[in-house]
Coordinates of C-alpha atoms in Angstrom, one line a residue:
M1163 CA 0.0 0.1 0.0
P1164 CA 1.6 3.4 -1.1
T1165 CA 2.5 5.7 1.7
P1166 CA -0.3 8.6 2.0
R1167 CA 1.1 11.8 0.9
P1168 CA 1.1 14.6 3.9
P1169 CA -1.3 17.4 4.0
L1170 CA -0.3 20.8 2.5
T1171 CA 2.2 22.7 4.5
A1172 CA 2.9 26.5 4.7
P1173 CA 6.4 26.1 3.0
A1174 CA 4.8 24.1 0.0
L1175 CA 1.6 26.5 -0.3
R1176 CA 4.0 29.4 -0.5
R1177 CA 6.0 28.1 -3.1
A1178 CA 3.0 26.9 -5.1
L1179 CA 1.5 30.5 -4.7
I1180 CA 4.9 32.0 -6.1
A1181 CA 4.5 29.7 -9.1
G1182 CA 0.8 30.6 -9.7
A1183 CA 1.6 34.5 -9.3
R1184 CA 4.7 34.4 -11.5
R1185 CA 2.6 32.5 -14.1
V1186 CA -0.2 35.4 -14.2
I1187 CA 2.6 38.1 -14.4
A1188 CA 4.0 36.5 -17.5
G1189 CA 1.0 36.4 -19.3
R1190 CA -0.4 39.7 -18.3
D1191 CA -0.2 41.0 -21.9
A1192 CA -2.1 38.2 -23.4
L1193 CA -4.8 38.9 -20.7
N1194 CA -4.5 42.8 -21.5
R1195 CA -5.5 42.0 -25.0
I1196 CA -8.5 40.0 -24.4
N1197 CA -10.0 42.5 -21.7
V1198 CA -13.3 43.6 -23.0
F1199 CA -15.5 43.4 -19.7
P1200 CA -16.6 45.3 -17.8
V1201 CA -14.9 47.9 -19.8
A1202 CA -12.5 47.3 -22.8
D1203 CA -9.7 49.3 -21.5
G1204 CA -7.0 46.7 -21.9
D1205 CA -5.7 46.5 -18.3
T1206 CA -7.0 43.4 -16.6
G1207 CA -3.6 41.5 -17.1
S1208 CA -1.8 44.8 -15.6
N1209 CA -4.1 44.8 -12.7
L1210 CA -3.8 41.1 -11.9
A1211 CA 0.0 41.4 -12.1
Y1212 CA 0.2 44.4 -9.9
T1213 CA -2.1 42.6 -7.4
L1214 CA -0.1 39.5 -7.4
G1215 CA 3.2 41.3 -7.3
S1216 CA 2.2 42.9 -3.8
L1217 CA 2.0 39.2 -2.7
L1218 CA 5.5 38.3 -4.1
N1219 CA 7.1 41.4 -2.6
G1220 CA 5.2 40.9 0.6
A1221 CA 3.8 37.7 2.3
L1222 CA 5.5 35.4 -0.2
S1223 CA 9.0 37.2 -0.1
R1224 CA 9.2 35.5 3.5
R1225 CA 9.4 32.2 4.9
S1226 CA 6.5 31.1 7.1
R1227 CA 5.8 27.8 9.0
H1228 CA 2.2 28.1 9.7
I1229 CA -0.6 28.0 7.2
G1230 CA -2.8 30.4 8.9
E1231 CA 0.1 32.9 9.4
L1232 CA 0.9 32.9 5.7
L1233 CA -2.6 33.1 4.4
R1234 CA -3.4 36.0 6.8
Q1235 CA -0.4 37.9 5.4
V1236 CA -1.4 37.1 1.7
G1237 CA -4.9 38.2 2.4
D1238 CA -3.9 41.5 3.9
D1239 CA -1.4 42.0 1.1
A1240 CA -3.8 41.3 -1.6
I1241 CA -6.3 43.7 -0.2
D1242 CA -3.6 46.5 0.0
G1243 CA -2.3 45.9 -3.3
A1244 CA -5.3 45.0 -5.1
R1245 CA -6.0 47.1 -8.5
G1246 CA -8.7 46.9 -10.9
N1247 CA -12.0 45.0 -10.8
S1248 CA -10.5 41.6 -11.2
G1249 CA -7.7 42.2 -8.8
A1250 CA -10.2 43.4 -6.2
I1251 CA -12.2 40.3 -6.7
L1252 CA -9.0 38.2 -6.6
A1253 CA -8.0 39.9 -3.5
Q1254 CA -11.3 39.4 -2.0
F1255 CA -11.1 35.6 -2.6
L1256 CA -7.5 35.4 -1.1
F1257 CA -8.7 37.4 1.8
G1258 CA -11.7 35.1 2.4
V1259 CA -9.7 31.9 2.1
A1260 CA -7.2 33.2 4.8
E1261 CA -10.2 34.4 7.0
Y1262 CA -11.4 30.6 7.2
A1263 CA -7.9 29.0 7.3
R1264 CA -6.0 31.3 9.5
A1265 CA -6.3 28.9 12.5
Q1266 CA -5.1 25.9 10.3
P1267 CA -1.5 24.7 10.7
V1268 CA -1.9 22.6 7.6
L1269 CA -4.5 22.2 4.8
D1270 CA -6.2 18.7 4.1
A1271 CA -8.7 18.2 1.3
A1272 CA -11.7 19.3 3.6
T1273 CA -10.1 22.3 5.1
L1274 CA -9.0 23.5 1.6
A1275 CA -12.2 23.0 0.1
A1276 CA -14.1 24.8 3.0
A1277 CA -11.5 27.8 2.9
V1278 CA -12.0 28.1 -0.9
R1279 CA -15.8 27.9 -0.6
H1280 CA -15.5 30.7 1.9
G1281 CA -13.4 32.7 -0.3
A1282 CA -15.6 32.2 -3.3
G1283 CA -18.4 33.6 -1.2
N1284 CA -16.6 36.3 0.1
A1285 CA -15.5 37.2 -3.6
R1286 CA -19.3 37.3 -4.7
A1287 CA -20.3 39.4 -1.7
A1288 CA -17.7 41.9 -2.5
L1289 CA -19.8 42.9 -5.7
A1290 CA -22.7 45.0 -5.5
H1291 CA -24.1 43.4 -8.6
P1292 CA -22.4 40.0 -9.5
V1293 CA -22.2 39.0 -13.2
E1294 CA -21.9 35.4 -14.4
G1295 CA -19.6 34.5 -17.0
T1296 CA -16.6 36.4 -15.2
I1297 CA -13.9 35.4 -12.8
L1298 CA -16.7 34.7 -10.1
S1299 CA -18.3 31.8 -12.1
V1300 CA -14.9 30.3 -12.5
I1301 CA -14.0 30.6 -8.8
N1302 CA -17.3 29.1 -8.1
A1303 CA -16.7 26.1 -10.5
F1304 CA -13.3 25.5 -8.9
A1305 CA -15.1 25.7 -5.2
D1306 CA -17.7 23.0 -6.3
A1307 CA -15.1 20.6 -7.6
L1308 CA -13.1 21.0 -4.6
D1309 CA -16.2 20.1 -2.2
E1310 CA -17.0 17.1 -4.5
A1311 CA -13.2 15.8 -4.1
A1312 CA -13.1 16.6 -0.4
R1313 CA -16.2 14.5 0.0
A1314 CA -14.6 11.4 -2.0
S1315 CA -11.1 11.8 -0.5
A1316 CA -10.1 8.8 1.7
D1317 CA -6.8 10.2 2.9
G1318 CA -7.5 13.8 3.1
D1319 CA -4.7 14.6 0.4
P1320 CA -5.8 17.8 -1.3
R1321 CA -3.8 17.2 -4.5
P1322 CA -6.0 15.0 -6.5
G1323 CA -8.8 17.1 -5.8
F1324 CA -7.0 20.3 -6.8
A1325 CA -6.2 18.7 -10.2
Q1326 CA -9.9 17.8 -10.6
A1327 CA -10.9 21.4 -9.6
L1328 CA -8.7 22.8 -12.0
A1329 CA -10.1 20.8 -14.9
R1330 CA -13.6 22.3 -13.8
A1331 CA -12.4 25.8 -13.7
R1332 CA -11.1 25.4 -17.3
S1333 CA -14.3 24.2 -18.5
A1334 CA -16.2 27.2 -16.8
L1335 CA -13.7 29.5 -18.4
A1336 CA -14.5 28.1 -21.7
R1337 CA -18.1 28.7 -21.1
T1338 CA -17.8 32.4 -20.3
P1339 CA -18.6 33.5 -23.8
S1340 CA -21.8 31.9 -24.0
Q1341 CA -22.7 33.7 -20.7
M1342 CA -21.8 37.3 -22.1
A1343 CA -22.6 38.6 -25.3
V1344 CA -19.7 41.1 -25.3
L1345 CA -17.2 38.0 -24.8
Q1346 CA -19.0 36.2 -27.7
R1347 CA -18.9 39.3 -30.0
A1348 CA -15.2 39.6 -29.4
G1349 CA -14.5 35.8 -29.6
V1350 CA -12.6 35.7 -26.3
V1351 CA -13.0 34.3 -22.8
D1352 CA -13.2 36.7 -19.7
A1353 CA -9.8 38.1 -19.0
G1354 CA -10.1 38.1 -15.4
A1355 CA -11.3 34.5 -15.4
Q1356 CA -8.4 33.4 -17.8
G1357 CA -6.1 35.2 -15.1
F1358 CA -7.5 32.9 -12.2
V1359 CA -7.1 29.9 -14.3
D1360 CA -3.4 30.9 -15.1
L1361 CA -3.0 31.2 -11.4
L1362 CA -4.2 27.7 -10.8
E1363 CA -2.2 26.4 -13.7
G1364 CA 0.9 27.9 -12.2
I1365 CA 0.1 26.2 -8.7
A1366 CA -0.5 22.9 -10.5
E1367 CA 2.8 23.3 -12.2
F1368 CA 4.5 23.3 -9.0
V1369 CA 2.4 20.5 -7.5
D1370 CA 3.5 18.4 -10.4
G1371 CA 6.8 19.6 -11.0
G1372 CA 8.3 21.0 -7.7
P1373 CA 10.7 23.8 -7.5
R1374 CA 11.6 24.1 -11.3
A1375 CA 8.2 25.4 -11.5
L1376 CA 9.1 28.5 -9.9
R1377 CA 10.7 29.6 -13.1
M1378 CA 8.9 32.1 -14.7
R1379 CA 7.0 30.8 -17.5
A1380 CA 4.6 32.7 -20.2
A1381 CA 0.9 31.8 -19.4
A1382 CA -0.7 29.4 -22.0
A1383 CA -3.1 31.0 -24.2
A1384 CA -4.9 27.9 -25.6
A1385 CA -8.4 29.1 -24.5
N1386 CA -7.9 32.4 -26.2
E1387 CA -6.2 31.1 -29.4
A1388 CA -9.2 28.6 -29.8
C1389 CA -11.3 31.6 -29.9
G1390 CA -9.3 33.0 -32.9
H1391 CA -7.1 35.4 -31.0
G1392 CA -3.5 34.9 -30.5
H1393 CA -0.8 36.9 -28.5
G1394 CA -0.2 39.5 -31.4
E1395 CA -3.8 40.1 -32.4
A1396 CA -5.5 43.0 -30.6
V1397 CA -9.3 42.9 -29.6
P1398 CA -11.1 45.5 -31.2
A1399 CA -12.7 47.8 -28.5
A1400 CA -15.9 49.8 -28.9
H1401 CA -16.3 53.1 -27.5
D1402 CA -19.7 52.4 -26.1
A1403 CA -18.3 50.0 -23.7
V1404 CA -17.2 53.1 -21.5
D1405 CA -19.8 55.2 -20.1
P1406 CA -18.3 58.8 -20.7
L1407 CA -20.1 59.7 -17.5
K1408 CA -18.3 57.1 -15.4
R1409 CA -15.0 56.9 -17.1
W1410 CA -12.8 57.1 -14.0
C1411 CA -12.0 53.7 -12.7
S1412 CA -11.2 54.8 -8.9
E1413 CA -9.8 53.0 -6.1
C1414 CA -8.7 53.3 -2.4
L1415 CA -7.7 51.6 0.7
L1416 CA -10.1 52.4 3.4
L1417 CA -8.9 51.9 6.9
G1418 CA -11.0 51.9 10.2
E1419 CA -12.9 50.0 12.8
G1420 CA -16.1 48.1 12.0
L1421 CA -16.4 49.4 8.4
P1422 CA -20.1 48.9 7.7
R1423 CA -19.9 47.2 4.2
E1424 CA -23.6 47.5 3.5
A1425 CA -23.9 51.2 4.3
L1426 CA -20.8 52.1 2.4
R1427 CA -22.1 50.3 -0.7
D1428 CA -25.3 52.2 -0.1
A1429 CA -23.5 55.5 -0.1
L1430 CA -21.5 54.7 -3.1
E1431 CA -24.5 53.6 -5.3
A1432 CA -26.2 56.9 -4.2
I1433 CA -23.5 58.7 -6.0
G1434 CA -23.9 56.6 -9.0
A1435 CA -21.0 54.6 -8.7
D1436 CA -20.8 51.3 -11.0
S1437 CA -18.9 48.0 -10.8
L1438 CA -18.4 48.3 -7.3
V1439 CA -16.1 45.9 -5.6
L1440 CA -15.5 46.1 -1.7
A1441 CA -12.8 43.7 -0.9
G1442 CA -11.6 43.3 2.6
G1443 CA -13.0 43.1 6.1
A1444 CA -14.2 45.2 9.1
A1445 CA -10.6 46.8 9.6
R1446 CA -9.2 47.4 6.0
M1447 CA -11.2 47.7 2.7
R1448 CA -10.2 48.1 -0.9
V1449 CA -12.8 50.0 -2.7
H1450 CA -13.2 49.8 -6.4
G1451 CA -15.7 51.8 -8.6
H1452 CA -16.5 53.5 -11.9
V1453 CA -17.5 57.1 -11.4
G1454 CA -17.8 60.4 -13.2
A1455 CA -15.6 62.3 -10.5
P1456 CA -12.9 60.0 -8.5
Q1457 CA -13.0 62.5 -5.6
A1458 CA -16.8 61.9 -5.1
L1459 CA -15.8 58.3 -4.3
F1460 CA -13.0 59.2 -2.1
D1461 CA -15.1 61.8 -0.2
V1462 CA -17.7 59.1 0.4
C1463 CA -15.0 56.7 1.6
A1464 CA -13.6 59.3 4.2
R1465 CA -16.9 59.6 6.0
F1466 CA -16.4 55.9 7.1
G1467 CA -12.7 55.7 7.7
S1468 CA -9.3 56.9 6.7
V1469 CA -8.5 56.9 3.0
E1470 CA -5.1 55.8 1.5
G1471 CA -3.7 54.7 -1.6
M1472 CA -6.0 56.5 -3.8
K1473 CA -5.8 55.9 -7.9
A1474 CA -8.0 56.8 -10.7
D1475 CA -7.6 55.7 -14.3
D1476 CA -9.4 57.4 -17.1
M1477 CA -10.7 54.4 -18.9
L1478 CA -11.9 56.2 -21.9
A1479 CA -8.5 57.5 -22.3
Q1480 CA -7.0 53.9 -21.9
Q1481 CA -9.2 52.6 -24.3
R1482 CA -8.5 55.0 -27.1
S1483 CA -4.8 54.8 -26.4
I1484 CA -4.6 51.1 -27.0
E1485 CA -6.3 51.7 -30.4
R1486 CA -3.5 53.8 -31.7
A1487 CA -1.2 51.8 -33.6
Q1488 CA 2.5 53.0 -32.5
A1489 CA 5.3 51.3 -30.9
L1490 CA 6.2 54.1 -28.3
A1491 CA 3.8 55.4 -25.7
V1492 CA 4.7 58.7 -24.1
A1493 CA 3.7 59.5 -20.4
T1494 CA 4.4 62.4 -18.3
D1495 CA 3.3 63.8 -14.6
S1496 CA 0.8 66.3 -13.8
A1497 CA 3.3 69.0 -13.0
A1498 CA 3.3 69.4 -16.8
D1499 CA 0.7 72.0 -18.0
L1500 CA -0.3 69.9 -20.8
P1501 CA -3.4 71.2 -22.8
E1502 CA -6.3 68.8 -22.7
E1503 CA -6.4 68.9 -26.5
L1504 CA -2.9 67.8 -26.8
A1505 CA -3.1 65.1 -24.2
E1506 CA -6.2 63.7 -26.3
R1507 CA -4.8 64.1 -29.7
Y1508 CA -1.5 62.4 -28.8
R1509 CA -2.8 60.0 -26.1
I1510 CA -0.3 61.2 -23.6
A1511 CA -0.6 59.2 -20.3
L1512 CA -0.6 61.3 -17.1
V1513 CA 0.6 60.4 -13.6
P1514 CA -0.9 62.6 -11.2
V1515 CA 0.9 64.4 -8.3
R1516 CA -0.5 64.3 -4.9
V1517 CA -1.8 67.5 -3.4
S1518 CA -2.7 68.0 0.3
V1519 CA -5.2 70.7 1.2
D1520 CA -6.6 71.3 4.7
G1521 CA -5.1 67.9 6.0
R1522 CA -6.9 65.8 3.1
D1523 CA -4.6 64.4 0.2
Y1524 CA -6.0 64.4 -3.4
L1525 CA -4.9 63.5 -6.6
D1526 CA -4.1 66.4 -9.0
K1527 CA -6.4 67.1 -11.6
A1528 CA -8.2 63.7 -11.3
G1529 CA -9.1 63.8 -7.5
L1530 CA -9.1 67.5 -7.4
S1531 CA -9.6 70.0 -10.2
T1532 CA -6.9 72.8 -10.7
A1533 CA -9.9 75.4 -10.3
E1534 CA -11.0 73.7 -7.0
F1535 CA -7.6 73.7 -6.0
Y1536 CA -7.4 77.6 -6.0
R1537 CA -10.7 78.0 -4.6
R1538 CA -9.6 76.2 -1.6
M1539 CA -6.3 78.1 -1.5
A1540 CA -8.2 81.4 -1.3
A1541 CA -10.3 80.2 1.5
G1542 CA -7.0 80.3 3.6
G1543 CA -6.4 77.7 6.3
E1544 CA -3.5 75.4 6.1
L1545 CA -1.1 75.9 3.1
P1546 CA -1.4 73.5 0.3
R1547 CA 1.5 71.1 -0.4
T1548 CA 2.3 68.8 -3.0
S1549 CA 4.2 65.6 -2.9
Q1550 CA 5.7 63.4 -5.7
P1551 CA 3.6 60.4 -6.8
P1552 CA 4.7 56.9 -5.3
P1553 CA 6.6 54.6 -7.6
G1554 CA 3.5 52.3 -7.8
D1555 CA 1.6 55.0 -9.5
F1556 CA 4.0 55.2 -12.3
R1557 CA 4.6 51.3 -12.4
R1558 CA 0.8 50.9 -13.0
V1559 CA 0.7 53.2 -15.7
F1560 CA 4.0 51.8 -17.1
D1561 CA 2.9 48.4 -16.8
F1562 CA -0.4 49.1 -18.6
L1563 CA 1.3 50.9 -21.6
L1564 CA 3.8 48.0 -22.0
G1565 CA 0.9 45.7 -22.5
H1566 CA 0.2 47.5 -25.6
R1567 CA 3.1 49.3 -26.8
E1568 CA 6.8 48.1 -27.2
Q1569 CA 8.5 50.8 -25.3
V1570 CA 7.4 53.7 -23.0
L1571 CA 9.0 57.3 -22.6
Y1572 CA 8.4 59.2 -19.5
V1573 CA 9.0 63.0 -19.9
G1574 CA 9.3 64.3 -16.3
L1575 CA 9.3 67.0 -14.0
S1576 CA 12.9 68.5 -13.2
R1577 CA 15.0 66.3 -11.0
A1578 CA 16.5 69.4 -9.3
V1579 CA 12.8 70.5 -7.8
S1580 CA 11.3 67.2 -7.1
G1581 CA 11.6 63.4 -6.2
T1582 CA 9.1 62.8 -9.0
L1583 CA 11.4 61.9 -11.6
Q1584 CA 13.3 59.5 -9.2
A1585 CA 9.9 57.7 -8.5
G1586 CA 9.5 57.4 -12.3
E1587 CA 13.0 55.9 -12.4
Q1588 CA 12.4 53.4 -9.7
A1589 CA 9.0 52.2 -11.3
A1590 CA 11.0 52.1 -14.7
A1591 CA 13.6 49.6 -13.2
R1592 CA 10.8 47.6 -11.6
S1593 CA 8.5 47.3 -14.8
D1594 CA 11.1 46.9 -17.4
A1595 CA 14.3 49.0 -17.5
R1596 CA 15.0 48.0 -21.0
R1597 CA 11.6 49.0 -22.3
V1598 CA 10.9 52.2 -20.5
R1599 CA 13.0 55.2 -20.8
V1600 CA 12.9 58.3 -18.6
F1601 CA 13.9 61.9 -19.7
D1602 CA 14.8 64.7 -17.3
T1603 CA 13.3 67.8 -18.9
G1604 CA 15.0 70.1 -16.4
N1605 CA 11.8 72.1 -16.8
A1606 CA 8.2 72.2 -15.4
A1607 CA 4.6 73.6 -16.1
G1608 CA 4.5 74.7 -19.8
G1609 CA 8.0 73.8 -20.7
Q1610 CA 7.8 70.3 -19.6
A1611 CA 4.3 69.9 -21.5
L1612 CA 6.1 71.4 -24.8
L1613 CA 8.9 68.5 -24.5
A1614 CA 6.3 66.1 -23.9
W1615 CA 4.1 67.5 -26.8
R1616 CA 7.2 67.0 -29.2
A1617 CA 7.9 63.5 -27.8
A1618 CA 4.3 62.3 -28.4
E1619 CA 4.3 64.0 -31.8
L1620 CA 7.3 62.0 -32.9
A1621 CA 6.0 58.8 -31.3
A1622 CA 2.9 59.1 -33.3
D1623 CA 5.0 59.6 -36.6
G1624 CA 6.8 56.3 -35.8
I1625 CA 10.1 57.7 -34.8
A1626 CA 12.1 55.2 -32.5
A1627 CA 12.7 56.1 -29.0
D1628 CA 16.5 57.1 -29.2
A1629 CA 15.6 59.3 -32.0
V1630 CA 12.9 61.0 -29.8
L1631 CA 15.4 61.2 -27.1
A1632 CA 17.9 62.9 -29.3
E1633 CA 15.5 65.5 -30.2
L1634 CA 14.3 66.2 -26.5
E1635 CA 18.0 66.6 -25.4
R1636 CA 18.4 69.3 -28.5
L1637 CA 15.3 71.1 -27.6
K1638 CA 15.8 70.9 -23.7
P1639 CA 18.1 74.0 -23.7
L1640 CA 16.1 75.8 -26.1
T1641 CA 12.7 75.5 -24.1
A1642 CA 12.3 78.4 -21.6
T1643 CA 10.0 79.1 -18.8
W1644 CA 9.3 82.3 -17.1
A1645 CA 6.9 83.0 -14.1
M1646 CA 5.8 86.4 -12.6
A1647 CA 4.3 86.2 -9.3
R1648 CA 2.0 89.3 -8.8
D1649 CA 1.2 88.4 -5.0
I1650 CA 4.1 86.7 -3.1
S1651 CA 2.4 86.7 0.3
H1652 CA 1.8 83.0 -0.1
A1653 CA 5.3 82.2 -0.9
V1654 CA 6.4 84.5 2.1
R1655 CA 3.8 82.3 4.4
G1656 CA 5.4 79.1 3.0
G1657 CA 8.8 80.3 3.8
R1658 CA 9.9 80.1 0.3
I1659 CA 10.6 83.8 0.3
P1660 CA 12.2 85.7 3.4
P1661 CA 9.8 88.2 5.0
W1662 CA 12.0 91.2 4.2
A1663 CA 11.6 90.4 0.6
G1664 CA 7.8 90.4 0.7
R1665 CA 8.0 93.9 2.6
L1666 CA 10.5 95.1 -0.1
V1667 CA 8.2 94.3 -3.0
R1668 CA 5.3 96.0 -1.5
W1669 CA 7.1 99.3 -0.8
T1670 CA 8.8 99.4 -4.3
G1671 CA 6.0 97.9 -6.5
L1672 CA 8.2 95.5 -7.9
T1673 CA 6.7 92.5 -9.5
P1674 CA 9.3 89.7 -9.5
I1675 CA 10.0 87.5 -12.3
A1676 CA 11.6 84.0 -12.2
R1677 CA 13.1 81.7 -14.9
I1678 CA 13.7 78.1 -14.8
R1679 CA 17.7 77.8 -15.0
A1680 CA 19.9 75.5 -16.9
D1681 CA 20.2 73.5 -13.6
G1682 CA 16.4 72.9 -13.5
R1683 CA 15.6 75.3 -10.7
L1684 CA 13.4 78.1 -10.6
G1685 CA 15.3 81.5 -9.6
V1686 CA 14.5 85.1 -9.6
V1687 CA 16.0 87.0 -12.6
G1688 CA 14.4 90.3 -12.4
G1689 CA 11.3 92.3 -12.2
V1690 CA 9.1 94.8 -13.7
F1691 CA 7.6 97.9 -12.0
A1692 CA 4.0 97.6 -13.0
R1693 CA 0.5 97.0 -11.5
A1694 CA -2.4 97.0 -13.8
G1695 CA 0.2 96.7 -16.9
A1696 CA 2.0 93.7 -15.4
P1697 CA 0.7 91.0 -18.0
E1698 CA 1.9 93.2 -20.8
A1699 CA 5.3 94.1 -19.1
F1700 CA 5.9 90.6 -18.6
A1701 CA 5.4 89.9 -22.2
G1702 CA 7.9 92.8 -23.0
Y1703 CA 10.5 91.3 -20.6
I1704 CA 10.3 87.9 -22.3
A1705 CA 10.3 89.3 -25.8
R1706 CA 13.4 91.3 -25.1
R1707 CA 15.2 88.1 -23.9
T1708 CA 13.9 85.9 -26.8
P1709 CA 15.6 85.6 -30.1
R1710 CA 14.2 87.4 -33.1
G1711 CA 13.3 85.8 -36.4
Q1712 CA 12.1 82.7 -34.7
R1713 CA 8.8 81.0 -34.8
W1714 CA 7.5 79.6 -31.4
R1715 CA 5.4 77.2 -29.7
A1716 CA 3.9 78.7 -26.4
I1717 CA 1.9 77.6 -23.5
V1718 CA 0.9 80.3 -21.2
G1719 CA -0.2 79.3 -17.7
H1720 CA -2.1 81.2 -15.1
C1721 CA -2.7 80.6 -11.4
D1722 CA -6.5 81.5 -11.0
A1723 CA -6.0 84.5 -13.2
R1724 CA -7.5 83.7 -16.5
A1725 CA -8.1 87.4 -17.9
D1726 CA -4.5 88.3 -17.0
G1727 CA -3.5 85.0 -18.7
E1728 CA -5.5 86.1 -21.9
R1729 CA -3.7 89.6 -21.9
L1730 CA -0.3 88.0 -21.5
L1731 CA -1.0 85.5 -24.5
E1732 CA -2.3 88.3 -26.7
A1733 CA 0.7 90.6 -25.8
L1734 CA 3.1 87.8 -26.7
R1735 CA 1.4 87.2 -29.8
R1736 CA 2.1 91.0 -30.7
R1737 CA 5.9 90.7 -29.8
L1738 CA 6.9 87.1 -31.0
D1739 CA 6.0 84.8 -34.1
L1740 CA 3.8 82.3 -32.3
E1741 CA 2.8 79.6 -34.7
Q1742 CA 0.9 77.5 -32.0
A1743 CA -0.1 78.8 -28.5
F1744 CA -2.2 77.6 -25.8
L1745 CA -3.7 79.0 -22.8
V1746 CA -3.9 76.7 -19.4
E1747 CA -4.7 76.9 -15.7
T1748 CA -1.3 76.2 -14.1
G1749 CA -1.8 73.1 -11.8
P1750 CA -0.8 72.7 -8.3
A1751 CA 2.7 71.6 -8.5
L1752 CA 3.7 75.4 -9.3
G1753 CA 0.7 77.0 -8.1
A1754 CA 1.3 75.9 -4.6
H1755 CA 4.3 77.7 -4.6
A1756 CA 3.8 80.7 -6.8
G1757 CA 0.3 81.5 -5.3
R1758 CA -3.0 82.9 -6.9
G1759 CA -2.6 85.5 -9.8
A1760 CA 0.7 84.1 -10.9
L1761 CA 1.3 84.0 -14.7
L1762 CA 3.8 81.6 -16.5
A1763 CA 5.1 81.5 -20.2
S1764 CA 6.9 78.8 -21.8
L1765 CA 8.3 78.9 -25.4
Q1766 CA 9.8 76.3 -27.7
P1767 CA 11.2 76.7 -31.2
V1768 CA 8.8 75.2 -33.8
P1769 CA 10.0 72.0 -35.0
G1770 CA 12.3 72.1 -38.0
A1771 CA 12.7 76.0 -37.4
V1772 CA 16.1 75.8 -35.9

């Protein structure tokens, strides 16, 4: 009689989960390509990879002798790191498995089946409106098969039952197109469901092959290829799949005590949130929803607890981005005063900086509009502050773009004034350092935007990354940004200018002018004695220091001073040959320092004119 195999232990489970997570991460591009539900925004693979990556960098990076301890850490890390609809559902499944099994030193067939059943129930309960033909259906089929196998098991070994349950999950995956018309029309299986099967298959590889399965392998795409889509073929997306009134895929981590799931769900549905997933428990909950205004979701959550880890992705912009056929994607951060028209035309991805006003953190231009920022600044109270995006924000954008492009170029805020560029560099190294390039503009506001615009223009023309970078290096010293602060009281309050300088400006009537220098820092270079005619005087100052006989691109920014911005732009038009010019409201990255009423002007030679 063969010796019974022992029940599953913590070290074996850890290695099996590592194998499964790596398989999903390796196959994320294939998952992105078949992502058509709930929105065809092409990021399911990236979101699942990010979610499981948080486990690899957390609970699965440390040895554990106890099943319960390992699963508790896995559940917490999954909730903290969950991204996207499918990522949040998977996180809730893992959290539910951990919740049931946390007291178990080992997992036999019956315990594993019960834990998975509990996880499946939690995953379904996390959704406000569960839909069949998704990852939920496959999870449920997997749980049903484990239940049957556990009842038939004579020795408690979970391994045979797992193999049977994996076969059932594959069958459920193959049925997803018949359960949802959108999948049938696209000729694909559900991307989240495929990701869950990939996870199980990676685990099965370890069970069958031992440590050799820990090597990273690409996920099998048999189910998708059978439907007519291989790795290289993109699934066409229909714009009507994204509701333009609920275009923001918004998420946050909510911390508190006794978080009321039903009350929170009711409050979020009251603001019209769709695709709601509330993953987690009473102390920490990952909230996911599709809304028209991300801050509305964050504000509702703030009524119930402490909000952390905010993110908001524009699904309509993502969808349109993946439809453009080009090899190089361009990204920048929200310190760039990029006109919306250009961002839309060239599909430039934007990573928001963080803004803190009155003790609350916001996502620049996504969670907090520029106009609202200045309104709150005018109301007084605590001085607003800005901070760099965490590397995770950059990595999420980079990973999404790499799922659809050969390379990514991040055109970033000057290294000399912020750690934003370094955060982008860290994310690039974690994503794929060979495919993500980072360029220090040595600039900000309109100057940074001009360089991002030129990079995206070249990328749209099919120019290779090395040639784009060479053009940016050429344009960098030719791209100039000036700023004029009409009221420096805010800078004095913030300690950026000494009090004596503020008194001097008030006594003399001098309006100081600063320029971004060659070292990438903003420094005072002069001033004008003008009050009512300050915009015109500022334009004259710039024109006298700008080469003649040259055609220019210009971006004029204003800090809650549109009328003055219009006057500045018109005055520059009279003095310089502006071939293309835009007026924008300067964002918090400079507005928090320059204060309301400040004006900015950035110039760059027209391409081919030098």
